[in-house]
């Protein structure tokens, strides 16, 4: 189970606002959130239980009416904006059972240590692809301190900015256990479906193998 902790708020998407992309057109909907958006939100006074509780919900009109200028500013209504490490402990205790829990969005050694203390079985260094703060530290620059802090205790993964096999090798050389790729998969899927994604992964594999050989690994 991956818990993303770097997206309690989204960066303002200027292109979405310019293009009028603020809501899903009918009849499209976020089917995996149907249950969550079925009712109006609870008041802050009544919402005393964990933000992960099934009773939590948001007003679906906020998601589909496009009240804000950009889509992400409407969808962020789905997320609790004040999660704590206690929520991580709750998730590990109540929902993970035999499944490993990976905390995604870690960018400092201090947060990595807190994540492990809270029960994380691994951490993923990520700045959400630079889509939050455009001036944020690059994930690969944050990777070494996180590896130094918890790399001997749990796997340390990294994503954000992985585009070539050389990016994979750099991350592995800096101590990452593995990397994640997001946009390349989406782009390939949009252009050529499943076959294009397979081709993408084969290209990355060839590039990693070539880079390793050239570096003498």
Short mmCIF file of C-alpha atoms in Angstrom, two decimals:
data_model
loop_
_atom_site.label_atom_id
_atom_site.label_comp_id
_atom_site.label_asym_id
_atom_site.label_seq_id
_atom_site.Cartn_x
_atom_site.Cartn_y
_atom_site.Cartn_z
CA UNK A 1 0.00 0.00 0.00
CA UNK A 2 1.39 3.38 -1.03
CA UNK A 3 0.34 6.40 1.02
CA UNK A 4 1.08 9.62 -0.83
CA UNK A 5 1.83 12.40 1.65
CA UNK A 6 3.01 15.13 -0.72
CA UNK A 7 -0.38 15.90 -2.26
CA UNK A 8 -2.54 17.25 0.52
CA UNK A 9 -2.65 20.36 -1.67
CA UNK A 10 -1.94 20.66 -5.37
CA UNK A 11 -0.01 23.29 -7.25
CA UNK A 12 -2.18 25.67 -9.26
CA UNK A 13 -2.40 24.39 -12.83
CA UNK A 14 -2.28 27.51 -14.95
CA UNK A 15 -2.64 25.58 -18.21
CA UNK A 16 -5.77 23.84 -16.90
CA UNK A 17 -7.25 27.19 -15.92
CA UNK A 18 -6.47 28.70 -19.34
CA UNK A 19 -8.02 25.72 -21.08
CA UNK A 20 -11.12 25.73 -18.90
CA UNK A 21 -10.31 22.30 -17.47
CA UNK A 22 -12.04 22.62 -14.11
CA UNK A 23 -14.49 19.71 -14.01
CA UNK A 24 -15.18 16.35 -15.61
CA UNK A 25 -17.73 16.62 -18.42
CA UNK A 26 -20.86 14.54 -18.07
CA UNK A 27 -21.23 11.61 -17.81
CA UNK A 28 -17.66 11.06 -16.66
CA UNK A 29 -16.97 10.72 -12.97
CA UNK A 30 -14.36 9.52 -10.49
CA UNK A 31 -15.83 6.04 -10.08
CA UNK A 32 -13.31 4.96 -7.47
CA UNK A 33 -14.46 7.86 -5.28
CA UNK A 34 -18.22 7.43 -5.75
CA UNK A 35 -18.77 6.29 -2.19
CA UNK A 36 -16.53 8.99 -0.75
CA UNK A 37 -18.27 11.86 -2.52
CA UNK A 38 -21.81 10.66 -1.97
CA UNK A 39 -22.59 12.95 0.96
CA UNK A 40 -21.89 16.47 2.08
CA UNK A 41 -18.79 17.04 4.22
CA UNK A 42 -18.89 16.74 7.96
CA UNK A 43 -18.20 19.81 10.03
CA UNK A 44 -14.77 20.08 11.55
CA UNK A 45 -16.40 19.72 14.97
CA UNK A 46 -18.09 16.43 14.11
CA UNK A 47 -15.08 14.99 12.33
CA UNK A 48 -13.18 13.78 15.37
CA UNK A 49 -12.21 10.38 14.03
CA UNK A 50 -9.24 9.67 11.80
CA UNK A 51 -9.33 11.25 8.36
CA UNK A 52 -9.10 7.74 6.98
CA UNK A 53 -12.42 6.69 8.49
CA UNK A 54 -15.13 5.52 6.06
CA UNK A 55 -17.47 8.20 7.37
CA UNK A 56 -15.33 10.92 5.81
CA UNK A 57 -16.88 12.41 2.66
CA UNK A 58 -16.99 15.59 0.61
CA UNK A 59 -19.64 17.46 -1.27
CA UNK A 60 -19.71 16.02 -4.79
CA UNK A 61 -20.79 19.38 -6.19
CA UNK A 62 -17.35 20.71 -5.27
CA UNK A 63 -15.77 18.04 -7.44
CA UNK A 64 -18.06 18.14 -10.46
CA UNK A 65 -19.29 21.73 -10.59
CA UNK A 66 -15.84 23.15 -11.29
CA UNK A 67 -16.17 25.97 -8.77
CA UNK A 68 -12.41 26.55 -8.81
CA UNK A 69 -10.50 27.60 -11.91
CA UNK A 70 -8.48 24.39 -12.32
CA UNK A 71 -9.37 20.71 -11.98
CA UNK A 72 -6.84 19.93 -9.26
CA UNK A 73 -8.13 22.72 -7.05
CA UNK A 74 -11.52 20.98 -7.15
CA UNK A 75 -10.26 17.42 -6.66
CA UNK A 76 -8.07 18.39 -3.71
CA UNK A 77 -11.35 18.74 -1.82
CA UNK A 78 -11.20 14.94 -1.61
CA UNK A 79 -8.13 14.94 0.59
CA UNK A 80 -7.50 15.69 4.23
CA UNK A 81 -5.11 18.63 4.37
CA UNK A 82 -3.80 18.01 7.87
CA UNK A 83 -2.63 14.38 8.06
CA UNK A 84 -0.34 13.37 10.92
CA UNK A 85 2.01 10.50 11.70
CA UNK A 86 -0.77 9.10 13.87
CA UNK A 87 -2.76 8.57 10.66
CA UNK A 88 0.14 6.53 9.29
CA UNK A 89 0.14 4.39 12.44
CA UNK A 90 -3.64 3.93 12.10
CA UNK A 91 -3.30 2.84 8.47
CA UNK A 92 -0.55 0.37 9.30
CA UNK A 93 -2.49 -1.07 12.20
CA UNK A 94 -5.99 -1.18 10.73
CA UNK A 95 -5.59 -1.60 6.98
CA UNK A 96 -2.23 -3.04 5.99
CA UNK A 97 -2.15 -6.29 7.95
CA UNK A 98 0.30 -8.43 5.93
CA UNK A 99 0.78 -5.80 3.22
CA UNK A 100 3.84 -3.53 3.27
CA UNK A 101 3.20 0.18 3.71
CA UNK A 102 5.26 2.61 1.62
CA UNK A 103 5.18 6.33 2.42
CA UNK A 104 5.55 8.31 -0.81
CA UNK A 105 6.58 11.94 -0.93
CA UNK A 106 9.47 11.90 1.55
CA UNK A 107 12.07 14.61 0.87
CA UNK A 108 14.07 14.87 4.11
CA UNK A 109 15.96 12.55 6.41
CA UNK A 110 13.85 13.73 9.34
CA UNK A 111 10.58 12.76 7.68
CA UNK A 112 12.05 9.43 6.61
CA UNK A 113 12.93 8.62 10.21
CA UNK A 114 9.44 9.63 11.39
CA UNK A 115 7.85 7.49 8.67
CA UNK A 116 9.76 4.40 9.79
CA UNK A 117 8.91 5.11 13.43
CA UNK A 118 5.24 5.30 12.43
CA UNK A 119 5.41 1.84 10.89
CA UNK A 120 6.43 2.37 7.27
CA UNK A 121 7.99 -0.66 5.61
CA UNK A 122 9.60 1.57 3.01
CA UNK A 123 9.76 5.17 1.81
CA UNK A 124 9.64 6.73 -1.63
CA UNK A 125 11.60 9.92 -2.22
CA UNK A 126 9.42 12.05 -4.48
CA UNK A 127 8.51 15.68 -5.13
CA UNK A 128 5.42 14.58 -7.08
CA UNK A 129 7.13 15.16 -10.39
CA UNK A 130 7.72 18.82 -9.53
CA UNK A 131 3.99 19.44 -9.87
CA UNK A 132 3.60 20.94 -6.41
CA UNK A 133 6.25 23.59 -5.95
CA UNK A 134 8.21 24.30 -9.10
CA UNK A 135 11.18 25.41 -6.99
CA UNK A 136 11.27 22.30 -4.81
CA UNK A 137 14.43 20.27 -4.40
CA UNK A 138 14.81 17.56 -7.02
CA UNK A 139 14.04 14.09 -5.70
CA UNK A 140 17.44 12.77 -6.73
CA UNK A 141 19.12 15.55 -4.71
CA UNK A 142 17.12 14.57 -1.63
CA UNK A 143 17.78 10.86 -2.10
CA UNK A 144 21.25 10.57 -0.47
CA UNK A 145 20.22 11.98 2.91
CA UNK A 146 17.16 9.75 3.06
CA UNK A 147 19.25 6.69 2.19
CA UNK A 148 21.75 7.66 4.88
CA UNK A 149 18.97 8.03 7.44
CA UNK A 150 16.89 4.87 6.86
CA UNK A 151 18.47 2.91 4.03
CA UNK A 152 19.78 0.29 6.43
CA UNK A 153 16.29 -0.25 7.85
CA UNK A 154 13.83 -0.16 4.94
CA UNK A 155 13.88 -0.01 1.13
CA UNK A 156 14.22 3.51 -0.26
CA UNK A 157 12.52 4.06 -3.61
CA UNK A 158 12.61 7.20 -5.75
CA UNK A 159 10.48 8.76 -8.44
CA UNK A 160 10.09 12.17 -10.11
CA UNK A 161 12.11 12.96 -13.20
CA UNK A 162 13.01 9.43 -14.30
CA UNK A 163 13.02 9.60 -18.10
CA UNK A 164 16.02 7.59 -19.29
CA UNK A 165 17.94 4.50 -18.26
CA UNK A 166 20.75 6.75 -17.06
CA UNK A 167 18.32 8.31 -14.58
CA UNK A 168 17.62 4.84 -13.19
CA UNK A 169 21.33 4.11 -12.84
CA UNK A 170 22.00 7.42 -11.08
CA UNK A 171 19.27 6.70 -8.53
CA UNK A 172 20.55 3.16 -7.90
CA UNK A 173 24.10 4.49 -7.54
CA UNK A 174 22.89 6.94 -4.89
CA UNK A 175 21.31 4.14 -2.88
CA UNK A 176 17.78 3.75 -4.20
CA UNK A 177 16.35 0.25 -4.05
CA UNK A 178 14.21 0.92 -7.12
CA UNK A 179 12.64 3.77 -9.07
CA UNK A 180 9.12 4.62 -10.13
CA UNK A 181 8.09 6.04 -13.50
CA UNK A 182 4.87 7.91 -14.09
CA UNK A 183 4.60 10.31 -17.02
CA UNK A 184 6.52 8.12 -19.52
CA UNK A 185 4.02 5.32 -18.94
CA UNK A 186 1.05 7.65 -19.37
CA UNK A 187 2.51 9.17 -22.52
CA UNK A 188 3.23 5.76 -24.03
CA UNK A 189 -0.22 4.47 -23.12
CA UNK A 190 -1.87 7.49 -24.73
CA UNK A 191 0.14 7.17 -27.92
CA UNK A 192 0.08 3.42 -28.47
CA UNK A 193 -1.72 1.56 -25.73
CA UNK A 194 -0.31 -1.55 -24.07
CA UNK A 195 2.23 -2.27 -26.80
CA UNK A 196 3.73 1.18 -26.43
CA UNK A 197 4.12 0.71 -22.68
CA UNK A 198 5.89 -2.61 -23.27
CA UNK A 199 8.18 -0.87 -25.76
CA UNK A 200 8.88 1.89 -23.24
CA UNK A 201 9.95 -0.61 -20.60
CA UNK A 202 12.15 -2.44 -23.09
CA UNK A 203 13.84 0.83 -24.06
CA UNK A 204 14.50 1.65 -20.41
CA UNK A 205 15.91 -1.82 -19.84
CA UNK A 206 18.29 -1.49 -22.78
CA UNK A 207 19.39 1.96 -21.63
CA UNK A 208 20.03 0.77 -18.07
CA UNK A 209 22.05 -2.21 -19.27
CA UNK A 210 24.09 -0.05 -21.65
CA UNK A 211 24.75 2.61 -19.01
CA UNK A 212 25.84 -0.02 -16.49
CA UNK A 213 28.25 -1.56 -18.98
CA UNK A 214 29.72 1.81 -19.96
CA UNK A 215 30.18 2.68 -16.26
CA UNK A 216 31.93 -0.63 -15.69
CA UNK A 217 29.24 -2.16 -13.48
#
